[in-house]
PDB file of C-alpha atoms and ligand atoms in Angstrom:
ATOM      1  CA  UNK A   1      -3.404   0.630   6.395  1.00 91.00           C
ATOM      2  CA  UNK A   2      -3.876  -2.741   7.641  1.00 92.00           C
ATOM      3  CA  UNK A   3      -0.943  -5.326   7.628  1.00 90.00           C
ATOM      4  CA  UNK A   4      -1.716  -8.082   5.817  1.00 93.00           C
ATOM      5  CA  UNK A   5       0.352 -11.129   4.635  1.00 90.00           C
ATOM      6  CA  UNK A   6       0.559 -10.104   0.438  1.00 91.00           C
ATOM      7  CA  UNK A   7      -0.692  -7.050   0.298  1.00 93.00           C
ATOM      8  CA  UNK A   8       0.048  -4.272  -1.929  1.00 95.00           C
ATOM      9  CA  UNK A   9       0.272  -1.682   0.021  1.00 93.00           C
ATOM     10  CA  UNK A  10       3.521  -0.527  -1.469  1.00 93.00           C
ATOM     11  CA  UNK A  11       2.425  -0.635  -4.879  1.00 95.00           C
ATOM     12  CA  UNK A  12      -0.983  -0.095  -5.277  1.00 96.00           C
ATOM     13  CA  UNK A  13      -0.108   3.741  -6.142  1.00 97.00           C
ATOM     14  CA  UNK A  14       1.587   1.833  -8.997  1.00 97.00           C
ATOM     15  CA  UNK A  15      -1.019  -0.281  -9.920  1.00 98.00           C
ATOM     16  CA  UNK A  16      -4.212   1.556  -9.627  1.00 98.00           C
ATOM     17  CA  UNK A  17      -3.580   4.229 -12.352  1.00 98.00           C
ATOM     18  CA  UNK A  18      -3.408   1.403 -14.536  1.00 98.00           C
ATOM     19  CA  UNK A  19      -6.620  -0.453 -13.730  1.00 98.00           C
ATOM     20  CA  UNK A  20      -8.764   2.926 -13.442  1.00 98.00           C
ATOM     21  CA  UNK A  21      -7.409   4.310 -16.536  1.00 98.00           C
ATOM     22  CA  UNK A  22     -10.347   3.596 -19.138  1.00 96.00           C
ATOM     23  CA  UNK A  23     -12.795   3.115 -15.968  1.00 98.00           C
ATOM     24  CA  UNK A  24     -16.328   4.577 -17.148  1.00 96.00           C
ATOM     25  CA  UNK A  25     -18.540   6.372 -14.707  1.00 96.00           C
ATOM     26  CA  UNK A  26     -20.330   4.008 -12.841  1.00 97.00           C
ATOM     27  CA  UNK A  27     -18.583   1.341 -13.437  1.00 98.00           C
ATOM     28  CA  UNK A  28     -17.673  -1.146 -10.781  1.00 98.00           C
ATOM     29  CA  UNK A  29     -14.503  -1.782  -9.252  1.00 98.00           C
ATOM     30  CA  UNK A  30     -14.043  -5.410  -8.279  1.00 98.00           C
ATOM     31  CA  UNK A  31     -11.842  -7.445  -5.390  1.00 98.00           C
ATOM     32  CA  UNK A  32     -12.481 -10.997  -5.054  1.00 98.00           C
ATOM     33  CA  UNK A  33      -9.648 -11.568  -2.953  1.00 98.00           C
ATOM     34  CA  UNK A  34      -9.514  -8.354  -0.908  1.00 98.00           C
ATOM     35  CA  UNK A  35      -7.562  -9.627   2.109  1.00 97.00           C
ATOM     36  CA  UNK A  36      -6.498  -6.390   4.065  1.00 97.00           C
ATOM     37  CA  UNK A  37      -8.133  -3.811   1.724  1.00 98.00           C
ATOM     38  CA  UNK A  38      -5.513  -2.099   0.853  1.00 97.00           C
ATOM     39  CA  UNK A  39      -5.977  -1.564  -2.454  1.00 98.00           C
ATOM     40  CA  UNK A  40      -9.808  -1.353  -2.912  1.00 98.00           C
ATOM     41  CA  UNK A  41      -9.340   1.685   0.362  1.00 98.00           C
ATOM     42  CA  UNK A  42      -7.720   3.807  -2.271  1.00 98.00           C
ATOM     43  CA  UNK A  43     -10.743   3.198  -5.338  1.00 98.00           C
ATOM     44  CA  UNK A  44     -13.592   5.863  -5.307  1.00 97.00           C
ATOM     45  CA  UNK A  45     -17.168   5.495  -6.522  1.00 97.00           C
ATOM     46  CA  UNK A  46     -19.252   1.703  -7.054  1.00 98.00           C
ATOM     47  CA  UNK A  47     -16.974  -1.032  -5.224  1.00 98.00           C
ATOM     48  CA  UNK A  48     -17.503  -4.416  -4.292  1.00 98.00           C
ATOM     49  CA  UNK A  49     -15.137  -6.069  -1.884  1.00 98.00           C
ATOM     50  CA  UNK A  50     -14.889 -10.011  -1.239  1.00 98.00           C
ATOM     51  CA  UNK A  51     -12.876 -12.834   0.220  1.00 98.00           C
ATOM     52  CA  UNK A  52     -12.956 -16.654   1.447  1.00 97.00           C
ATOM     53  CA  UNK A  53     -12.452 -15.190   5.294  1.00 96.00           C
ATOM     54  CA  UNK A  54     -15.498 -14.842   7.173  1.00 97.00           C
ATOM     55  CA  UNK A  55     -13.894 -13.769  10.104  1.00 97.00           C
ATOM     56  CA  UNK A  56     -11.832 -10.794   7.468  1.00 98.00           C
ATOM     57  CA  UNK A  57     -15.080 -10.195   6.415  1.00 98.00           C
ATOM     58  CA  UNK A  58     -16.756  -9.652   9.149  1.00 98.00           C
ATOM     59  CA  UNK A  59     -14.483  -7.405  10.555  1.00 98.00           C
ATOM     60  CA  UNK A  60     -14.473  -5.311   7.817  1.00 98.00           C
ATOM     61  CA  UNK A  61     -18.470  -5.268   7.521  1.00 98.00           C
ATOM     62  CA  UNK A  62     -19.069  -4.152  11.419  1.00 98.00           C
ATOM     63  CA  UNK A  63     -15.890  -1.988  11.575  1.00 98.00           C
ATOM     64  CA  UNK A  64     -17.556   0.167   8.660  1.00 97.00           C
ATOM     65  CA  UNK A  65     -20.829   0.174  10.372  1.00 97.00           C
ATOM     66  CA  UNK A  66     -19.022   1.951  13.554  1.00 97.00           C
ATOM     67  CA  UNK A  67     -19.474  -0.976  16.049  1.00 97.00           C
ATOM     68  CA  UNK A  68     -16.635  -1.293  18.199  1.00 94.00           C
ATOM     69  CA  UNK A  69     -14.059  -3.687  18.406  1.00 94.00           C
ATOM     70  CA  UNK A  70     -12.599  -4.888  21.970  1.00 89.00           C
ATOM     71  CA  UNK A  71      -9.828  -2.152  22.726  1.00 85.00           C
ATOM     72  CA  UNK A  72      -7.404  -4.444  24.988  1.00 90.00           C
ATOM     73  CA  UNK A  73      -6.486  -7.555  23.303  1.00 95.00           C
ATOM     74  CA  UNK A  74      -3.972  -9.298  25.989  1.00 95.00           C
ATOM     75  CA  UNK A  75      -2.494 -13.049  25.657  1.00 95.00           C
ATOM     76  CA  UNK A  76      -5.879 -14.911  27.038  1.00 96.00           C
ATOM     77  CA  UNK A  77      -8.102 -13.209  25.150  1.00 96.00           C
ATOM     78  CA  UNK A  78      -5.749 -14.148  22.163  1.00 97.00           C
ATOM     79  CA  UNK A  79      -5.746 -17.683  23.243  1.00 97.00           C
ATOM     80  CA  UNK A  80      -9.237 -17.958  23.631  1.00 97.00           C
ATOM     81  CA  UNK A  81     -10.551 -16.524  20.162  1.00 97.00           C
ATOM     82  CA  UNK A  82      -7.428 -18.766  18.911  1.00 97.00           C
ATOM     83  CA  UNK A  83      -9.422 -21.852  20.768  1.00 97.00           C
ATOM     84  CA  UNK A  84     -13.043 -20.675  19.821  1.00 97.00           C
ATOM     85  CA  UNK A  85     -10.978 -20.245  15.601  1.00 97.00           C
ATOM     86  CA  UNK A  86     -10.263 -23.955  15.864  1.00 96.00           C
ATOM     87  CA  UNK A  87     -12.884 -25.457  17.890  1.00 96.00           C
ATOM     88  CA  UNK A  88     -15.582 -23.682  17.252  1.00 91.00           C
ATOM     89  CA  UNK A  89     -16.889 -23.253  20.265  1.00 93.00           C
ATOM     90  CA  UNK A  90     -17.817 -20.068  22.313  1.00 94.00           C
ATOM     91  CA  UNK A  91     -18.901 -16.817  22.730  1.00 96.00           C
ATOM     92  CA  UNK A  92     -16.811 -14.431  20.330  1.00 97.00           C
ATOM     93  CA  UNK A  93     -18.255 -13.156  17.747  1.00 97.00           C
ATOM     94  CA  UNK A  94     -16.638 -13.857  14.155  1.00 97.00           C
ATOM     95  CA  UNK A  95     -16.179  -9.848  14.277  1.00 98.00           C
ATOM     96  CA  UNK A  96     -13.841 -10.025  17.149  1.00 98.00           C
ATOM     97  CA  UNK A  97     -12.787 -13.386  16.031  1.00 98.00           C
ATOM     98  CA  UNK A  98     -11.392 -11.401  13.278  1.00 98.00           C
ATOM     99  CA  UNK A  99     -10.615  -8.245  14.959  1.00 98.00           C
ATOM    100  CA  UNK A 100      -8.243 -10.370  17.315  1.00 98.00           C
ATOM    101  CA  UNK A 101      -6.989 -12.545  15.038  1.00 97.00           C
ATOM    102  CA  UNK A 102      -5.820  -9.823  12.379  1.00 97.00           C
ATOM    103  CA  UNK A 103      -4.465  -7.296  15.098  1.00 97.00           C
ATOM    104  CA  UNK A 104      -2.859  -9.165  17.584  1.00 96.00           C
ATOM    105  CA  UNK A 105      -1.249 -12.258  15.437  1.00 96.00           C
ATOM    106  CA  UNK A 106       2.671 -11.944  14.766  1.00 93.00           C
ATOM    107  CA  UNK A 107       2.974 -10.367  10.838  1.00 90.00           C
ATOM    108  CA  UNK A 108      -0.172 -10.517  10.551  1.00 90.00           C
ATOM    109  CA  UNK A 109      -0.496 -14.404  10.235  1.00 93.00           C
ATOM    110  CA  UNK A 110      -4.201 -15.028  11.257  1.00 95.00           C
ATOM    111  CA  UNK A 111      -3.529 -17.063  14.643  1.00 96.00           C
ATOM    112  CA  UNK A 112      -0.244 -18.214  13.972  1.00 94.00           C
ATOM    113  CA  UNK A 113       1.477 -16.766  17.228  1.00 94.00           C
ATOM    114  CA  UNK A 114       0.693 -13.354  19.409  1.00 95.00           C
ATOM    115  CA  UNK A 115       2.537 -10.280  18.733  1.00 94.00           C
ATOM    116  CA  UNK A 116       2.796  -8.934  21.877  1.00 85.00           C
ATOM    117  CA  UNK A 117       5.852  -6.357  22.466  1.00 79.00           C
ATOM    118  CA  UNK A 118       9.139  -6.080  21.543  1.00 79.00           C
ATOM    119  CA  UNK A 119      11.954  -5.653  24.183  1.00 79.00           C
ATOM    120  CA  UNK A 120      12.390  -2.297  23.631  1.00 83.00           C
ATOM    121  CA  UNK A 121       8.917  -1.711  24.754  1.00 85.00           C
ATOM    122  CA  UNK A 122       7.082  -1.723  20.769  1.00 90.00           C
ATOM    123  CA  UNK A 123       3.791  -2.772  20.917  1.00 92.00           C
ATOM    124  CA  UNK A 124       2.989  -4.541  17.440  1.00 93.00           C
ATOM    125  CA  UNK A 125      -0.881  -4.905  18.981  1.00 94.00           C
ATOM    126  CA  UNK A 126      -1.369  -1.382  19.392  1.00 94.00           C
ATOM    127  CA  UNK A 127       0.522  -0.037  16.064  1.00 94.00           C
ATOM    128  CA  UNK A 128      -1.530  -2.694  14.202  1.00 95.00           C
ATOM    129  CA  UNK A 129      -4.610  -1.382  15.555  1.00 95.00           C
ATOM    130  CA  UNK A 130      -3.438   2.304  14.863  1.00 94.00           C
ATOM    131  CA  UNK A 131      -2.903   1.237  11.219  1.00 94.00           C
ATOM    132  CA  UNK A 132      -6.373   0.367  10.708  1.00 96.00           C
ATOM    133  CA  UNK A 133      -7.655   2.933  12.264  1.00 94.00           C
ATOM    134  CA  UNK A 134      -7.424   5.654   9.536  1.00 95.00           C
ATOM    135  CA  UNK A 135      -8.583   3.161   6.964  1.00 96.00           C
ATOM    136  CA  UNK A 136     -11.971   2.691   7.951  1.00 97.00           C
ATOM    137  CA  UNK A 137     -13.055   5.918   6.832  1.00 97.00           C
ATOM    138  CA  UNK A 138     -11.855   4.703   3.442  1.00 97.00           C
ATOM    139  CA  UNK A 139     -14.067   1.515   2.920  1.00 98.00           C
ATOM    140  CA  UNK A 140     -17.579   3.385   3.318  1.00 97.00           C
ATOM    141  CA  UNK A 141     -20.134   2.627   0.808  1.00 97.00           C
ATOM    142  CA  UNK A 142     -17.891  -0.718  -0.431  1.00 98.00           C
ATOM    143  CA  UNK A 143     -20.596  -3.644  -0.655  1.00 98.00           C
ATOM    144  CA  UNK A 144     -18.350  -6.328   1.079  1.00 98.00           C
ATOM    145  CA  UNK A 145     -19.454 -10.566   0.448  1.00 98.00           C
ATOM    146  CA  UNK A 146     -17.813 -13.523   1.958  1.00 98.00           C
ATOM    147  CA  UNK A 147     -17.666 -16.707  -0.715  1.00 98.00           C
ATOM    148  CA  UNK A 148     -15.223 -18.589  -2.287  1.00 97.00           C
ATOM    149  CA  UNK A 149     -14.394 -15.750  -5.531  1.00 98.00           C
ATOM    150  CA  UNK A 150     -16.508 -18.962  -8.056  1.00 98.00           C
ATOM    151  CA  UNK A 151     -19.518 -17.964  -6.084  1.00 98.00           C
ATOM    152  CA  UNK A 152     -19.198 -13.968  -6.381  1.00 98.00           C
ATOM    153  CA  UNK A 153     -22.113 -12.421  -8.197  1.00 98.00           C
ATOM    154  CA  UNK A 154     -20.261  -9.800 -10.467  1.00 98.00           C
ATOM    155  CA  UNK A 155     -21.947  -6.668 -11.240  1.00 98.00           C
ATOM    156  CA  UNK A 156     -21.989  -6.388 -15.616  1.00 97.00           C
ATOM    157  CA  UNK A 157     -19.108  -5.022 -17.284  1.00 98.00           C
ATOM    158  CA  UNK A 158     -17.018  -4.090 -14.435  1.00 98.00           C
ATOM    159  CA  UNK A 159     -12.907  -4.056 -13.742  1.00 98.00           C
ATOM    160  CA  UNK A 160     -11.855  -7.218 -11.559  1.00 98.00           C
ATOM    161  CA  UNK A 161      -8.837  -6.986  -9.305  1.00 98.00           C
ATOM    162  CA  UNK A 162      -7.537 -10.468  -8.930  1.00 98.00           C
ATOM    163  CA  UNK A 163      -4.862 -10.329  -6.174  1.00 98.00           C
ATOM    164  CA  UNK A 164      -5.035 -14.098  -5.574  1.00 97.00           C
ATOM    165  CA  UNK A 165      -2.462 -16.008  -2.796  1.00 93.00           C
ATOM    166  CA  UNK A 166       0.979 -16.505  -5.173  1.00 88.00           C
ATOM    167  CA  UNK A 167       1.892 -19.664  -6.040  1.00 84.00           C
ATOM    168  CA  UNK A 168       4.131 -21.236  -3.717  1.00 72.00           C
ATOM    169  CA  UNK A 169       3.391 -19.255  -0.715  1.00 66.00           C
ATOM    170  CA  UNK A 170       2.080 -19.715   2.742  1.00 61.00           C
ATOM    171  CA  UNK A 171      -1.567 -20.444   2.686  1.00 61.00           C
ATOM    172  CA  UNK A 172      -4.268 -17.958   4.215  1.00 61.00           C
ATOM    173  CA  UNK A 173      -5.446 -19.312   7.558  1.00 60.00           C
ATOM    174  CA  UNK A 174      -8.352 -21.500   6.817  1.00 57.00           C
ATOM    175  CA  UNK A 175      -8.060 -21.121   3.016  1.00 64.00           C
ATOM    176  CA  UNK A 176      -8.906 -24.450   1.038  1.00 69.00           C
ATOM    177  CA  UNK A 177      -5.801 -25.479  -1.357  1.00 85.00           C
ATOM    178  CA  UNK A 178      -6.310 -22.952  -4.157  1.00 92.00           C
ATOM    179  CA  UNK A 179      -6.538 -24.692  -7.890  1.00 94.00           C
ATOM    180  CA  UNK A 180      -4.845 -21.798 -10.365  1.00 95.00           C
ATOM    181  CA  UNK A 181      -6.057 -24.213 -13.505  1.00 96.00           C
ATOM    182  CA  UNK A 182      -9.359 -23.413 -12.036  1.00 97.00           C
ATOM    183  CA  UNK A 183      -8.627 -20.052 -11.639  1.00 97.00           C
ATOM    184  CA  UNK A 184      -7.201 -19.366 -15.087  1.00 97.00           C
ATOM    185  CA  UNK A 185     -10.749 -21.139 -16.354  1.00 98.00           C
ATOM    186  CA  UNK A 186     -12.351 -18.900 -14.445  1.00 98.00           C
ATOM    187  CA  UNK A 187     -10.555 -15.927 -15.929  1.00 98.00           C
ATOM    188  CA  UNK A 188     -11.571 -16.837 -19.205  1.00 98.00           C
ATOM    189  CA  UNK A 189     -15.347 -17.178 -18.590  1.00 98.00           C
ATOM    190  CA  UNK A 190     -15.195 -13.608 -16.579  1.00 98.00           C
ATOM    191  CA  UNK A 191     -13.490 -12.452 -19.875  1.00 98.00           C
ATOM    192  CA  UNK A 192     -16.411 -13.824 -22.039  1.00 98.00           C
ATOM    193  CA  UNK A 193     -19.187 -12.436 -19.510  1.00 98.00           C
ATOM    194  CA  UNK A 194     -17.627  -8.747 -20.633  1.00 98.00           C
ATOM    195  CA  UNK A 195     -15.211  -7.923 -17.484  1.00 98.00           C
ATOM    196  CA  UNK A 196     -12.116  -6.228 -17.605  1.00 98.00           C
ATOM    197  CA  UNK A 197      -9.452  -8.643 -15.558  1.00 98.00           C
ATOM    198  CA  UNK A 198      -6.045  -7.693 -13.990  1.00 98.00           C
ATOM    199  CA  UNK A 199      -4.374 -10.230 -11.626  1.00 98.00           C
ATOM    200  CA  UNK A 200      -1.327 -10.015  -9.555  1.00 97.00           C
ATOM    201  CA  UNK A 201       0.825 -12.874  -9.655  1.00 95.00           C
ATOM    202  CA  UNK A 202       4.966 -13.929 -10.293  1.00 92.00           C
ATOM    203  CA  UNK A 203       4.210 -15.802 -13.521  1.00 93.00           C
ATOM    204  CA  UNK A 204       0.746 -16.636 -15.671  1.00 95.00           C
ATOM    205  CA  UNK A 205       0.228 -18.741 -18.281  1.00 96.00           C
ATOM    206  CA  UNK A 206       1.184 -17.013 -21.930  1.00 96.00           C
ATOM    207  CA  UNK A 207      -2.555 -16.255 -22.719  1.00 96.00           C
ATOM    208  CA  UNK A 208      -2.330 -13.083 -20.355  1.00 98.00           C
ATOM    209  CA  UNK A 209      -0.848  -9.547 -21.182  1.00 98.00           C
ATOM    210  CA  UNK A 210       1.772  -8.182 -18.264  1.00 98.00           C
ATOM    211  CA  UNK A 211       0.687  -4.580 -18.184  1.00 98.00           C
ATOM    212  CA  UNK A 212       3.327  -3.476 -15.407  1.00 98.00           C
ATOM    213  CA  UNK A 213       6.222  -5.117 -13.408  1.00 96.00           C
ATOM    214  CA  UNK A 214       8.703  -3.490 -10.606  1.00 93.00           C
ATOM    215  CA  UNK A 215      11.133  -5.126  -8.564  1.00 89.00           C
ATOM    216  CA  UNK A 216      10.735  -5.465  -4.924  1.00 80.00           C
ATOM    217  CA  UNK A 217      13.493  -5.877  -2.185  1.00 74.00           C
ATOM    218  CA  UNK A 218      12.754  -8.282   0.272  1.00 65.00           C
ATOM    219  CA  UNK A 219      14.689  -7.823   3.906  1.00 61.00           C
ATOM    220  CA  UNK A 220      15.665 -11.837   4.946  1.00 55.00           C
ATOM    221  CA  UNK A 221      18.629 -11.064   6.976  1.00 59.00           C
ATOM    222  CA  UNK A 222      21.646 -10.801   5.134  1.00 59.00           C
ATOM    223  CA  UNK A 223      20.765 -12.020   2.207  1.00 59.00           C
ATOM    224  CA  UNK A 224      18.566  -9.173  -0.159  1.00 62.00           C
ATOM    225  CA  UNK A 225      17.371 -11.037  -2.640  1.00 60.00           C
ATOM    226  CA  UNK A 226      14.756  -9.275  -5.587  1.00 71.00           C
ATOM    227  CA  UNK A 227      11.875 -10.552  -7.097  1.00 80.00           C
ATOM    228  CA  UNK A 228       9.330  -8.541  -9.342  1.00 90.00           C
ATOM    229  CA  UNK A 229       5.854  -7.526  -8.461  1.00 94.00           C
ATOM    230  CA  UNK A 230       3.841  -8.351 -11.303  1.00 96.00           C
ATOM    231  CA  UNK A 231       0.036  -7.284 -12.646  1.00 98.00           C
ATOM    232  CA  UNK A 232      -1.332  -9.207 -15.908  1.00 98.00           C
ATOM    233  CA  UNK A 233      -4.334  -8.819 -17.496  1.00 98.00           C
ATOM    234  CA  UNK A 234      -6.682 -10.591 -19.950  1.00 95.00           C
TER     235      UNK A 234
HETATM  236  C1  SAM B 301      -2.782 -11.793  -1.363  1.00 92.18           C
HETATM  237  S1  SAM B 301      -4.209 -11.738  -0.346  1.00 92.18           S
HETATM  238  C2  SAM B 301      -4.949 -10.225  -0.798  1.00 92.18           C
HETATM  239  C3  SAM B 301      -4.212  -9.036  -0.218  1.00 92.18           C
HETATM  240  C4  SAM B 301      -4.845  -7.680  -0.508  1.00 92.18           C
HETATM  241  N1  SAM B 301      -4.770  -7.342  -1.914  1.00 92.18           N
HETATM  242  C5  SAM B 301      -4.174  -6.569   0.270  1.00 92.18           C
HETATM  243  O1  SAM B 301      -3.472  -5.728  -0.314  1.00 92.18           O
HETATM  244  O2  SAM B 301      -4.355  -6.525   1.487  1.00 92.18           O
HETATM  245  C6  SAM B 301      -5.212 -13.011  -1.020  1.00 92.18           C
HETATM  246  C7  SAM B 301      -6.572 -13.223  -0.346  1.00 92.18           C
HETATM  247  O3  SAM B 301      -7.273 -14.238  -1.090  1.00 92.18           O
HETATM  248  C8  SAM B 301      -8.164 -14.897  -0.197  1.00 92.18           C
HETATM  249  N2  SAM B 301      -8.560 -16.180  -0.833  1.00 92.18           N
HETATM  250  C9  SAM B 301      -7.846 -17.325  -0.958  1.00 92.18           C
HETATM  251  N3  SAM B 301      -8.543 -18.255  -1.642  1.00 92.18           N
HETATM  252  C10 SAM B 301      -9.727 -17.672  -1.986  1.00 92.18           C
HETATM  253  C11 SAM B 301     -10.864 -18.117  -2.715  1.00 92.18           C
HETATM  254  N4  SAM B 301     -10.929 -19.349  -3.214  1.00 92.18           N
HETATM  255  N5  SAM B 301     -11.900 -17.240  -2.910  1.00 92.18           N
HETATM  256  C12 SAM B 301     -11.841 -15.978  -2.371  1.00 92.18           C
HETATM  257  N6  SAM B 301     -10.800 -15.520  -1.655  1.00 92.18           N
HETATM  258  C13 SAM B 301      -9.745 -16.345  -1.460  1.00 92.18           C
HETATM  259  C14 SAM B 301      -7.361 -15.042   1.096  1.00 92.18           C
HETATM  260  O4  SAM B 301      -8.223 -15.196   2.218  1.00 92.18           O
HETATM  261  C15 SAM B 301      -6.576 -13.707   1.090  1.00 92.18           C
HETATM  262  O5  SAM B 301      -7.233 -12.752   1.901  1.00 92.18           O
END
C-alpha cells in the first residue's frame, strides 16, 4: 500500500468493519480526504474517492487507467518536477508530477527532500514504488474527483469517511490552512442531507459519538510515547 503521511494503513482492518456494518447494497462509500488510498483500496462495490491534491489525484486517475508512470526516478528528475511543483513551469505532467513527488520524496512528504538510498544499499524509491504496485488493482471502478471536500458532490444517503489532516500536524504539501469550525459545520449539514459520517481525528467537539479508539506506539528514538487512534461519528 502506498506510504502516505496519516494514513491508516495499520488500522483500517479496525475501522472498516465498523463503517460497513449497516452498509445497504448499493450504497456509496465516501473519502473526501483520500490521501494514499489506503483505506477506500480495501471497500468493495459503489466508491467515490477525493482530495485537495491534483497532482494525488491525478496519479491515482491515470495509474488506474494502466498508463505508465516513469520507471527511473533519479535526483534531477526529482529536482526538476520539484521546480516545475513550485514554479509552474514545464513539461511534466501533473501525473508524473505526482508519481515523482509521492514515490521518491523522503516519508512520503510530497517534495520535501529525495529519498534516495540508505547506506546499506535500501532503496526507499524502489520499495515505495513496489508498495503501490499491488494496490492499483484495488482502486478499479472508484470514481476519483479533485476539489476542496465543500465542493464534493455526494451521492444521496451514502457513508462518508472523513480522515481529515489532525489538528496540530504538518500540513499536506500545497494544502490551504484547514478551518475544523468549518469542517464541523460542514458535518452537520452532511448529517441533515441524510449521510452517515465517521471522522478520524485525536479529539472532536462533544456533539460527536467515538465509536472506536486504540492506542498507537509511535517510534521517536528513545522516547515511545502513545497516543490513541480515534474514529467519531455523527
Ligand atoms: C490524513 S490524509 C488522508 C490519508 C488517507 N486516509 C490514507 O490512509 O492514506 C488527509 C488528506 O486530506 C487532504 N486535504 C486537506 N485539506 C483538504 C480539503 N480542504 N479538501 C479535501 N482534501 C483535503 C490532504 O491532501 C490529505 O491527502
Amino acid at each position: 500500500m502506498m506510504k502516505y503521511m496519516g494514513s491508516k494503513r495499520r488500522i483500517c482492518k479496525d475501522i472498516l468493519p465498523i463503517m460497513l456494518k449497516n452498509r445497504h447494497s448499493g450504497q456509496y462509500f465516501v473519502e473526501p480526504f483520500c490521501g494514499g488510498c489506503n483505506v477506500i483500496a480495501h471497500v468493495d462495490g459503489n466508491r467515490l474517492a477525493a482530495d485537495i491534491n491534483p497532482y494525488l489525484i491525478a496519479m491515482f486517475q491515470s495509474l488506474v487507467k494502466g498508463e505508465r508512470p516513469p520507471s527511473i526516478i533519479n535526483k534531477q528528475i526529482y529536482e526538476k518536477a520539484r521546480n516545475q511543483y513550485r514554479c509552474g513551469v514545464g513539461i511534466l505532467s501533473d501525473f508524473e508530477i505526482g508519481w515523482i513527488g509521492f514515490m521518491a520524496s523522503f516519508r512520503a512528504k510530497f517534495f520535501g527532500r529525495y529519498a534516495g538510498s540508505s547506506n546499506d544499499g535500501r532503496d526507499y524509491v524502489q520499495e515505495a514504488i513496489d508498495n503501490i504496485k499491488p494496490q492499483i488493482k484495488l482502486l478499479k471502478g472508484i470514481r476519483f474527483e479533485c476539489c476542496d471536500y465543500r465542493q464534493l458532490l455526494i451521492p444521496r444517503h451514502s457513508i462518508v469517511y472523513c480522515d481529515i489532516p489532525y489538528k496540530g500536524t504538518t500540513r499536506f504539501g500545497n494544502t490551504p490552512t484547514f478551518s475544523y469550525n468549518a469542517f464541523y459545520k460542514w458535518c452537520f449539514l452532511m448529517k441533515n442531507e441524510g449521510h452517515t459520517l465517521f471522522i478520524s481525528e485525536y479529539a472532536m467537539p462533544n456533539d460527536f459519538q467515538l465509536v472506536w479508539e486504540k492506542p498507537i506506539v509511535k517510534n521517536l528514538g528513545n522516547q515511545k510515547p502513545t497516543r490513541a487512534e480515534r474514529l467519531y461519528t455523527l
